[in-house]
CSV table of N, CA and C in Angstrom, one decimal:
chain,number,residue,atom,x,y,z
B,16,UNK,N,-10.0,-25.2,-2.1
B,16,UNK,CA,-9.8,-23.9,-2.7
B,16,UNK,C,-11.0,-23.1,-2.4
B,17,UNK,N,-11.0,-21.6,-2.0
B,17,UNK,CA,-11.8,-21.1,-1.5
B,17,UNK,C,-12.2,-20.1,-2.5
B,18,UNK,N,-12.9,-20.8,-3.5
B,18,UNK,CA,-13.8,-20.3,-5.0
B,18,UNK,C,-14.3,-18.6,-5.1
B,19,UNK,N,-14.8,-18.9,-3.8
B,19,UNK,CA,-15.3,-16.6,-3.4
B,19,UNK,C,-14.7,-16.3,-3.3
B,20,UNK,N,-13.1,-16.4,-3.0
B,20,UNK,CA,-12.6,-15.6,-2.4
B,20,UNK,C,-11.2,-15.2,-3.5
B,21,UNK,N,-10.9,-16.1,-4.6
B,21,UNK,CA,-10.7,-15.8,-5.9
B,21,UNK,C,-11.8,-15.7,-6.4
B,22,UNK,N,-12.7,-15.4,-6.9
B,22,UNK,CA,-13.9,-15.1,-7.9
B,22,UNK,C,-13.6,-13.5,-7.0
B,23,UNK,N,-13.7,-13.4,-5.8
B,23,UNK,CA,-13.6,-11.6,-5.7
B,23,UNK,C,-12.7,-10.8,-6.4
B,24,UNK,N,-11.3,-11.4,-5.8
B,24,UNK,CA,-9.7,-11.3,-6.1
B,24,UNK,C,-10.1,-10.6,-7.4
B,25,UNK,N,-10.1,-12.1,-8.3
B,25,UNK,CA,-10.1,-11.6,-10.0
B,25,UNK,C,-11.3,-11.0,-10.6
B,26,UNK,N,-12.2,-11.0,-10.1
B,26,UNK,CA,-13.2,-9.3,-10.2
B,26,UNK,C,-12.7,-8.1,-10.0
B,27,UNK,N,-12.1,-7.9,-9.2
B,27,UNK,CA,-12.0,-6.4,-8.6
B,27,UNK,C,-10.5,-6.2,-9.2
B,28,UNK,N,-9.8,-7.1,-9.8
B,28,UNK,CA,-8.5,-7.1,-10.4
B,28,UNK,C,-9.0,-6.7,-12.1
B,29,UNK,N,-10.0,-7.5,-12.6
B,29,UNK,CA,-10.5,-7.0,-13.4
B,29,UNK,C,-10.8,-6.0,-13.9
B,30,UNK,N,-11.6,-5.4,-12.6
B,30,UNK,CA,-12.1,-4.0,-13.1
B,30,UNK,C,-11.2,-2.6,-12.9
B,31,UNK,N,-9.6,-3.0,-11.9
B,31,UNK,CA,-8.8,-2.0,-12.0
B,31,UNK,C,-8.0,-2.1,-13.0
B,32,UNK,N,-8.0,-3.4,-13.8
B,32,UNK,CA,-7.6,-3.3,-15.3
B,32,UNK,C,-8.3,-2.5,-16.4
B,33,UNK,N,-9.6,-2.8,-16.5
B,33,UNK,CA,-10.5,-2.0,-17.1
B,33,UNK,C,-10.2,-0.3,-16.8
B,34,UNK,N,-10.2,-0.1,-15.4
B,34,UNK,CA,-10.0,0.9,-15.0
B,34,UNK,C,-8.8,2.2,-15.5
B,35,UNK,N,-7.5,1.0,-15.6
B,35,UNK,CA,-6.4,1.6,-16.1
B,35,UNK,C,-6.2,1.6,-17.6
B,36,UNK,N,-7.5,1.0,-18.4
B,36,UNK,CA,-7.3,1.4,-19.8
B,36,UNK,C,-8.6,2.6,-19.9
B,37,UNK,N,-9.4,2.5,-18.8
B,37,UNK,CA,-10.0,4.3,-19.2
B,37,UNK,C,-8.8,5.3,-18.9
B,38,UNK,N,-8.2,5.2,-17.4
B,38,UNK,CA,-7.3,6.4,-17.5
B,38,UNK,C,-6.5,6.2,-18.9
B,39,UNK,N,-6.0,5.6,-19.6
B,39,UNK,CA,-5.0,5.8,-20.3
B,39,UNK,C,-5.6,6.3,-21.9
B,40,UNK,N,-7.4,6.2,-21.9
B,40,UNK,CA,-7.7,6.9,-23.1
B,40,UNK,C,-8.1,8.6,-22.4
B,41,UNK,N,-8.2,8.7,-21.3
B,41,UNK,CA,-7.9,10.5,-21.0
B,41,UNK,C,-6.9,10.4,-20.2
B,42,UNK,N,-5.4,10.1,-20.7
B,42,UNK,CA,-4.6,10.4,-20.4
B,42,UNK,C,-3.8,10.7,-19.1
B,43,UNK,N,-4.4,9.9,-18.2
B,43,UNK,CA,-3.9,10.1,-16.4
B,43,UNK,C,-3.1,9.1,-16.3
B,44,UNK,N,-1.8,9.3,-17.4
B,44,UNK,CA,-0.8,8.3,-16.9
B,44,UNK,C,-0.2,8.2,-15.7
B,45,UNK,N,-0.6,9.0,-14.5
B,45,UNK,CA,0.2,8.2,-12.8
B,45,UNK,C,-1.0,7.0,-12.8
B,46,UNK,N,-2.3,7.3,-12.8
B,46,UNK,CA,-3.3,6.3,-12.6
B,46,UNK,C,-3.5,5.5,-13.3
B,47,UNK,N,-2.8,5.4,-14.4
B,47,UNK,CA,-2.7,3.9,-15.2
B,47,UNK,C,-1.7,3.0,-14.7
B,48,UNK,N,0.0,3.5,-14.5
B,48,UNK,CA,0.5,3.0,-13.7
B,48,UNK,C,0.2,2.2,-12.2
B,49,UNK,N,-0.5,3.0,-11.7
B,49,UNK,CA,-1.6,2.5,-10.1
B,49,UNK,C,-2.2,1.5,-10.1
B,50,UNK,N,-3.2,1.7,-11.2
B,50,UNK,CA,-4.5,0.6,-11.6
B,50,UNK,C,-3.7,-0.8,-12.2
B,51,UNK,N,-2.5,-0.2,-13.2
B,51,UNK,CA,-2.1,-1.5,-13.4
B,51,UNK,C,-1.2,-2.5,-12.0
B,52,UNK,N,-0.4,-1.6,-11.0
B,52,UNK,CA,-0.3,-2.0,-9.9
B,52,UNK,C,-1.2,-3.0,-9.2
B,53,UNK,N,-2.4,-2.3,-9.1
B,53,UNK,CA,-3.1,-3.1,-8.5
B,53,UNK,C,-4.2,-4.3,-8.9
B,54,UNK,N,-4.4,-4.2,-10.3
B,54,UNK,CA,-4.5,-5.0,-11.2
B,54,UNK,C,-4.0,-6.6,-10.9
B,55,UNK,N,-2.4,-6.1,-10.8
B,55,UNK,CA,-1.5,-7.6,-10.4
B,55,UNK,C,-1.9,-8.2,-9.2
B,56,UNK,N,-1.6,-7.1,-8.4
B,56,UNK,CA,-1.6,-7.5,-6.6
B,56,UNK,C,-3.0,-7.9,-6.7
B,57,UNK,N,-4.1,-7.9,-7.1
B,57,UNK,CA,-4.9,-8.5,-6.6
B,57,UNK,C,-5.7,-10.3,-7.5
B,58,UNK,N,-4.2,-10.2,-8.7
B,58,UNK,CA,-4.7,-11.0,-9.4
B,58,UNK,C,-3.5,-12.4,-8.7
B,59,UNK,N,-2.9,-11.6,-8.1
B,59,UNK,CA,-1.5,-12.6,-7.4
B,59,UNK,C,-2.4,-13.2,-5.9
B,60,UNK,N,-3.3,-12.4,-5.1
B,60,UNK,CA,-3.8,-12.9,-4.0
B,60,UNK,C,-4.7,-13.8,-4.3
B,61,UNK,N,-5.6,-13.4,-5.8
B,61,UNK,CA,-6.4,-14.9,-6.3
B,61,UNK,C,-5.4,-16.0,-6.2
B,62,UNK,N,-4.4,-15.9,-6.8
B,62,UNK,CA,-3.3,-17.0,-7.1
B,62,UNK,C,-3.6,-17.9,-5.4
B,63,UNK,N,-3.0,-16.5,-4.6
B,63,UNK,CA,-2.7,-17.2,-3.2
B,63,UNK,C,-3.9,-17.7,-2.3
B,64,UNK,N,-5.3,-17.4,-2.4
B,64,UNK,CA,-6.0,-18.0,-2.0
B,64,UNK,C,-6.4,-19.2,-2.7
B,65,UNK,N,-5.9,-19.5,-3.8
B,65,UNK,CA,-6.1,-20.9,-4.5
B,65,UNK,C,-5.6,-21.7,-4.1
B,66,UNK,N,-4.3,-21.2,-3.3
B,66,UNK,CA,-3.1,-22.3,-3.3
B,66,UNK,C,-2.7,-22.4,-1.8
B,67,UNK,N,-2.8,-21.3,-0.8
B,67,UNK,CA,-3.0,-21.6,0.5
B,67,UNK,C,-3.7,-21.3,1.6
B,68,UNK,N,-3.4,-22.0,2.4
B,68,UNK,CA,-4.8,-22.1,3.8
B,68,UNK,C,-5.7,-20.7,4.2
B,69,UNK,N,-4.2,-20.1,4.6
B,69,UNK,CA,-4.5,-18.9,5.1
B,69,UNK,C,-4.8,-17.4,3.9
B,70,UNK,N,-5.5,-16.5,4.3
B,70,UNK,CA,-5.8,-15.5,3.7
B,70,UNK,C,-4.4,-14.6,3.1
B,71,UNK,N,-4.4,-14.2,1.6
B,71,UNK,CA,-2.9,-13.0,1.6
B,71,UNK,C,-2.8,-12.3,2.8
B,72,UNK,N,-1.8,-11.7,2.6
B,72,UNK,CA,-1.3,-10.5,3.7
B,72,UNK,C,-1.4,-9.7,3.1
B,73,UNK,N,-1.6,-8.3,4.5
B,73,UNK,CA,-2.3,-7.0,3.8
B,73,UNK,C,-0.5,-6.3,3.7
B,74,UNK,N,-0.8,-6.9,2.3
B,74,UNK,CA,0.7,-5.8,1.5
B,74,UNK,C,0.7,-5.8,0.2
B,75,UNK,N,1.4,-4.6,-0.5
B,75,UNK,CA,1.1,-4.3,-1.7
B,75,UNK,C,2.3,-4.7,-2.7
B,76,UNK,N,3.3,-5.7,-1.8
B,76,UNK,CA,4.4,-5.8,-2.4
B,76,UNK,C,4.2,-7.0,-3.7
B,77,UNK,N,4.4,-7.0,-4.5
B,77,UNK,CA,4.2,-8.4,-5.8
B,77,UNK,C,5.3,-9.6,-4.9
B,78,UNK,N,6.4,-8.6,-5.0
B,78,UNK,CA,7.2,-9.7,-5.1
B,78,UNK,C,7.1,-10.7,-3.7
B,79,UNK,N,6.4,-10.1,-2.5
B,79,UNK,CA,6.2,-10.9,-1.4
B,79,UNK,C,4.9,-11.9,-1.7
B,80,UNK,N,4.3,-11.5,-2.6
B,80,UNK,CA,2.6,-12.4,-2.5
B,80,UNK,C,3.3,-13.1,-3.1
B,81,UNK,N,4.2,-12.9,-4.3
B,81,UNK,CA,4.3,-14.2,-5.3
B,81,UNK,C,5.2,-15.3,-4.8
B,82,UNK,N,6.0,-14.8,-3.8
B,82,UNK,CA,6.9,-16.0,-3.1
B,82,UNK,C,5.9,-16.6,-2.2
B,83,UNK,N,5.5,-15.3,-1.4
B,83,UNK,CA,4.9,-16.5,-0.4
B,83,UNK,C,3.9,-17.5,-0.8
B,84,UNK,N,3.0,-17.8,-2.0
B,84,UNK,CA,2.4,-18.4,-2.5
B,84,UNK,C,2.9,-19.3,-3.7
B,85,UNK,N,4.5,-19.6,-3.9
B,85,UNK,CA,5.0,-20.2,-4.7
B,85,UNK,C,5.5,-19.4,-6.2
B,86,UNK,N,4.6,-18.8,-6.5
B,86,UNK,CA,4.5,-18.5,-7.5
B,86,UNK,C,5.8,-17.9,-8.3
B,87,UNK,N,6.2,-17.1,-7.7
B,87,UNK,CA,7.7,-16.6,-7.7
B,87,UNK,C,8.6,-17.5,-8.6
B,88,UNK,N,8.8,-18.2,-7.9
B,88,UNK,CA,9.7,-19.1,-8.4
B,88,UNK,C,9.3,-20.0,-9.5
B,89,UNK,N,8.4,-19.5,-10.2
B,89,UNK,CA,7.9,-20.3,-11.6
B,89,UNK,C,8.2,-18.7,-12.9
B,90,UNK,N,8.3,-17.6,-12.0
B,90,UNK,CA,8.4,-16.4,-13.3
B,90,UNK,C,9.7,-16.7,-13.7
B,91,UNK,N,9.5,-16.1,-14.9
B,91,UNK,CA,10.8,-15.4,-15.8
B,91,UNK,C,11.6,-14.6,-14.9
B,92,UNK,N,12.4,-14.4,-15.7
B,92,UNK,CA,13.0,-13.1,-14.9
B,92,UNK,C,12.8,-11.8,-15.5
B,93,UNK,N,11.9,-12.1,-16.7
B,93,UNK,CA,11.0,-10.5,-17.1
B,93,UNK,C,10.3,-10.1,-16.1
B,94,UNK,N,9.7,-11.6,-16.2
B,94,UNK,CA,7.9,-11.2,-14.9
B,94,UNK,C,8.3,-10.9,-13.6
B,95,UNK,N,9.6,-11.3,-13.1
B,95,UNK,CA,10.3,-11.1,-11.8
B,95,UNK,C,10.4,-9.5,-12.0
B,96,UNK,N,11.3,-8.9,-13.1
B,96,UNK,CA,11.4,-7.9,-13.1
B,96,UNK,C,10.5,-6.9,-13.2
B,97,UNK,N,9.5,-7.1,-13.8
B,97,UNK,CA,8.4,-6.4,-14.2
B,97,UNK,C,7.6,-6.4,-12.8
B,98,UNK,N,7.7,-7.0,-11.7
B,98,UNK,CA,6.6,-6.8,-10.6
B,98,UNK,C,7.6,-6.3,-9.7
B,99,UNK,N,8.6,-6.4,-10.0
B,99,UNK,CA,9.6,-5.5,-9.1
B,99,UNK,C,9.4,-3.9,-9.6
B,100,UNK,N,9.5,-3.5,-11.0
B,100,UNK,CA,9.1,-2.2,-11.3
B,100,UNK,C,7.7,-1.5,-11.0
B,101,UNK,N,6.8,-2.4,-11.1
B,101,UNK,CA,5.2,-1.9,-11.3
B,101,UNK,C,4.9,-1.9,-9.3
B,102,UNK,N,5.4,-2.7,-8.8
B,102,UNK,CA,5.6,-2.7,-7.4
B,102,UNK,C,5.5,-0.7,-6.9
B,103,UNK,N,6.8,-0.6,-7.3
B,103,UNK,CA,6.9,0.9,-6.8
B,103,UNK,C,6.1,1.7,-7.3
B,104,UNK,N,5.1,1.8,-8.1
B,104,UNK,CA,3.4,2.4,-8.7
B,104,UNK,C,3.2,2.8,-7.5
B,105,UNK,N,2.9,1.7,-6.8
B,105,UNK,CA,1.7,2.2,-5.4
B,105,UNK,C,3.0,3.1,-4.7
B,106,UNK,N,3.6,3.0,-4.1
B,106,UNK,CA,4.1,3.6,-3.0
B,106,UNK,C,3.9,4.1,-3.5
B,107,UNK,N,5.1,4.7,-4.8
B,107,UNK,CA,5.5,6.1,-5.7
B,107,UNK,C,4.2,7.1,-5.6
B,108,UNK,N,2.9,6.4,-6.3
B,108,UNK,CA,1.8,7.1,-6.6
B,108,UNK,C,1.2,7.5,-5.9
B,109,UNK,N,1.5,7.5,-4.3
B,109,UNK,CA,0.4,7.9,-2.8
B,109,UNK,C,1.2,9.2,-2.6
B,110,UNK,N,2.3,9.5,-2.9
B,110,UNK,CA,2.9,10.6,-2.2
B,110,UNK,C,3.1,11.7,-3.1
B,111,UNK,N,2.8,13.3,-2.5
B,111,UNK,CA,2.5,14.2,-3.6
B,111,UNK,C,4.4,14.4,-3.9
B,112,UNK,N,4.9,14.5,-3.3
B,112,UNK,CA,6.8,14.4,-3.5
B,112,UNK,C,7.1,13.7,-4.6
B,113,UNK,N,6.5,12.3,-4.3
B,113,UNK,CA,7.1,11.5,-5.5
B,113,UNK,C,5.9,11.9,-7.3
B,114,UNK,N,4.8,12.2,-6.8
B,114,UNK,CA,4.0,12.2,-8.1
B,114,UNK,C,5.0,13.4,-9.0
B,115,UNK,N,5.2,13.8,-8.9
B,115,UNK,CA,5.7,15.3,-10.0
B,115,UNK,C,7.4,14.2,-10.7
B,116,UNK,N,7.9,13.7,-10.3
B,116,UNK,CA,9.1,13.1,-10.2
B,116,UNK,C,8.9,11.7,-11.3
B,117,UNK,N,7.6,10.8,-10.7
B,117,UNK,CA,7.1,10.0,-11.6
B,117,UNK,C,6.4,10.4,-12.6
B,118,UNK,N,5.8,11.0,-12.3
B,118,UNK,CA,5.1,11.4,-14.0
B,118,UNK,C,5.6,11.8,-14.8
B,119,UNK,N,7.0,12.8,-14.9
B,119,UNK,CA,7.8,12.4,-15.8
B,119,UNK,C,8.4,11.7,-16.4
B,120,UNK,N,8.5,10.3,-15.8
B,120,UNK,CA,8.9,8.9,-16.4
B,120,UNK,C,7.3,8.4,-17.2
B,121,UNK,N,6.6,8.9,-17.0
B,121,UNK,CA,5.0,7.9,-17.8
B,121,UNK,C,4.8,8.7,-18.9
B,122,UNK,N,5.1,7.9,-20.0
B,122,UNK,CA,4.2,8.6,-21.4
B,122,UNK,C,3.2,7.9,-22.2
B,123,UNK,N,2.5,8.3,-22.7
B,123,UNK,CA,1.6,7.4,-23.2
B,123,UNK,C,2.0,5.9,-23.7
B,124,UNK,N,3.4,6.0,-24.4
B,124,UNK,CA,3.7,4.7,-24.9
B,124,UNK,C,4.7,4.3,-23.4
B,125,UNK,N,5.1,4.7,-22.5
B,125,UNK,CA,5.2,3.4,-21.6
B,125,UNK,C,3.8,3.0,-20.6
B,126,UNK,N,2.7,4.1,-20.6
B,126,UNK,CA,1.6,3.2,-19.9
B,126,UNK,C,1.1,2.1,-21.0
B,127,UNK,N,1.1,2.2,-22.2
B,127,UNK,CA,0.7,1.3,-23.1
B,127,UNK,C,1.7,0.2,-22.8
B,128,UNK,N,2.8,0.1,-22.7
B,128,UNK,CA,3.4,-0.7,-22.1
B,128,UNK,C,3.3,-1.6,-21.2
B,129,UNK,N,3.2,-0.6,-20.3
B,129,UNK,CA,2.4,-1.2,-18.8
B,129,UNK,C,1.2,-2.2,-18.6
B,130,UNK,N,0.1,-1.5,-19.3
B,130,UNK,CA,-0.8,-2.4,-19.3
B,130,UNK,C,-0.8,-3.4,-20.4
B,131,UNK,N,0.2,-3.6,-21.2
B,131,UNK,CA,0.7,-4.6,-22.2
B,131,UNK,C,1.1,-5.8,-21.7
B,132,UNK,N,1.8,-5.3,-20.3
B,132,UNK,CA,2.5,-6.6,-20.0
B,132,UNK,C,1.4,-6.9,-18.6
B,133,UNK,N,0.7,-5.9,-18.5
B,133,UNK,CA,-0.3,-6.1,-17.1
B,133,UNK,C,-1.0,-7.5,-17.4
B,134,UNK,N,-1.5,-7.1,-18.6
B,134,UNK,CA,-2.7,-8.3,-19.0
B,134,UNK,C,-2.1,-9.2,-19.2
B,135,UNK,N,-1.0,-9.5,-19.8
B,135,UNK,CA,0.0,-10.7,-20.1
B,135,UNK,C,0.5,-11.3,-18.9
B,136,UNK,N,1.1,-10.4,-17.7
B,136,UNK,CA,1.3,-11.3,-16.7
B,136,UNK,C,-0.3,-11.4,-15.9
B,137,UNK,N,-1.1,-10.9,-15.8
B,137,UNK,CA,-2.5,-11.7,-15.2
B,137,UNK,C,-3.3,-12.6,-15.6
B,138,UNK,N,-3.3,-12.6,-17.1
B,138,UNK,CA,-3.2,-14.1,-17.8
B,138,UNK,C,-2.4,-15.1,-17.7
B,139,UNK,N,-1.4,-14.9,-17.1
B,139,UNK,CA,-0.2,-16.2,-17.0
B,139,UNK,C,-1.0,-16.3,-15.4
B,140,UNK,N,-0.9,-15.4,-14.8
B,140,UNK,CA,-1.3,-16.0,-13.5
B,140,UNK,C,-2.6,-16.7,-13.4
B,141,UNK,N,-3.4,-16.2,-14.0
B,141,UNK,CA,-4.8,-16.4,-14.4
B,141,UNK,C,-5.0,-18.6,-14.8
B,142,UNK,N,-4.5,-18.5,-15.5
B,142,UNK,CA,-4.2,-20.0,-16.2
B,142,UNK,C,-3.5,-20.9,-15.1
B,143,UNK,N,-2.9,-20.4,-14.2
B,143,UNK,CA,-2.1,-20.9,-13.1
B,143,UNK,C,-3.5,-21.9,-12.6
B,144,UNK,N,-4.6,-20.9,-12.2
B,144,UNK,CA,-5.5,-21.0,-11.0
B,144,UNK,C,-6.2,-22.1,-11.3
């Protein structure tokens, strides 16, 4: 197991968690959605450098890191579902088209949401490791 290379993973996944509970006390709910996006993806590549040879792949998809590293197939089908929604954060959130469109769907009580189940599924991954 390549120890640095999860000890990064789950630092910088860390601190885009932290990150997305500052946006969410000044209110930048697209960037809470984002941070909690990326929050996952980088707490799922810890998973995958624990568990295989080679380095993740440069993608922001959940649901590809978590199969290709097993993991997948041990979620729920909340946690299935939930990284299939938070998945579309990133794309959604890079394009000025889609931001006006999504931010209508984010209110304070679903980013509290968000980062409700953020920390819940990165602790289940977490405890995996």
């Amino acid at each position: 197991m390549a120890i640095d290379k999860v000890t990064y993973w789950i630092d910088i996944a860390n601190y885009d968690l932290e990150t997305a509970e500052a946006m969410y006390q000044t209110g930048r709910w697209l960037y809470v959605a984002f941070m909690c996006h990326q929050a996952i993806e980088k707490t799922l590549k810890a998973y995958w450098c624990s568990t295989q040879p080679e380095d993740p792949p440069y993608t922001h998809n959940h649901k590809r890191l978590a199969s290709g590293c097993g993991l997948y197939d041990q979620m729920t089908n909340a946690q299935k579902a939930f990284i299939e929604t938070i998945t579309n954060y990133n794309i959604e959130a890079r394009y000025p088209e889609d931001k006006e469109a999504l931010s209508r769907t984010l209110t304070k009580q679903v980013c509290r949401q968000l980062i409700d189940e953020t920390i819940i599924l990165t602790r289940w991954i977490k405890d995996k490791l």
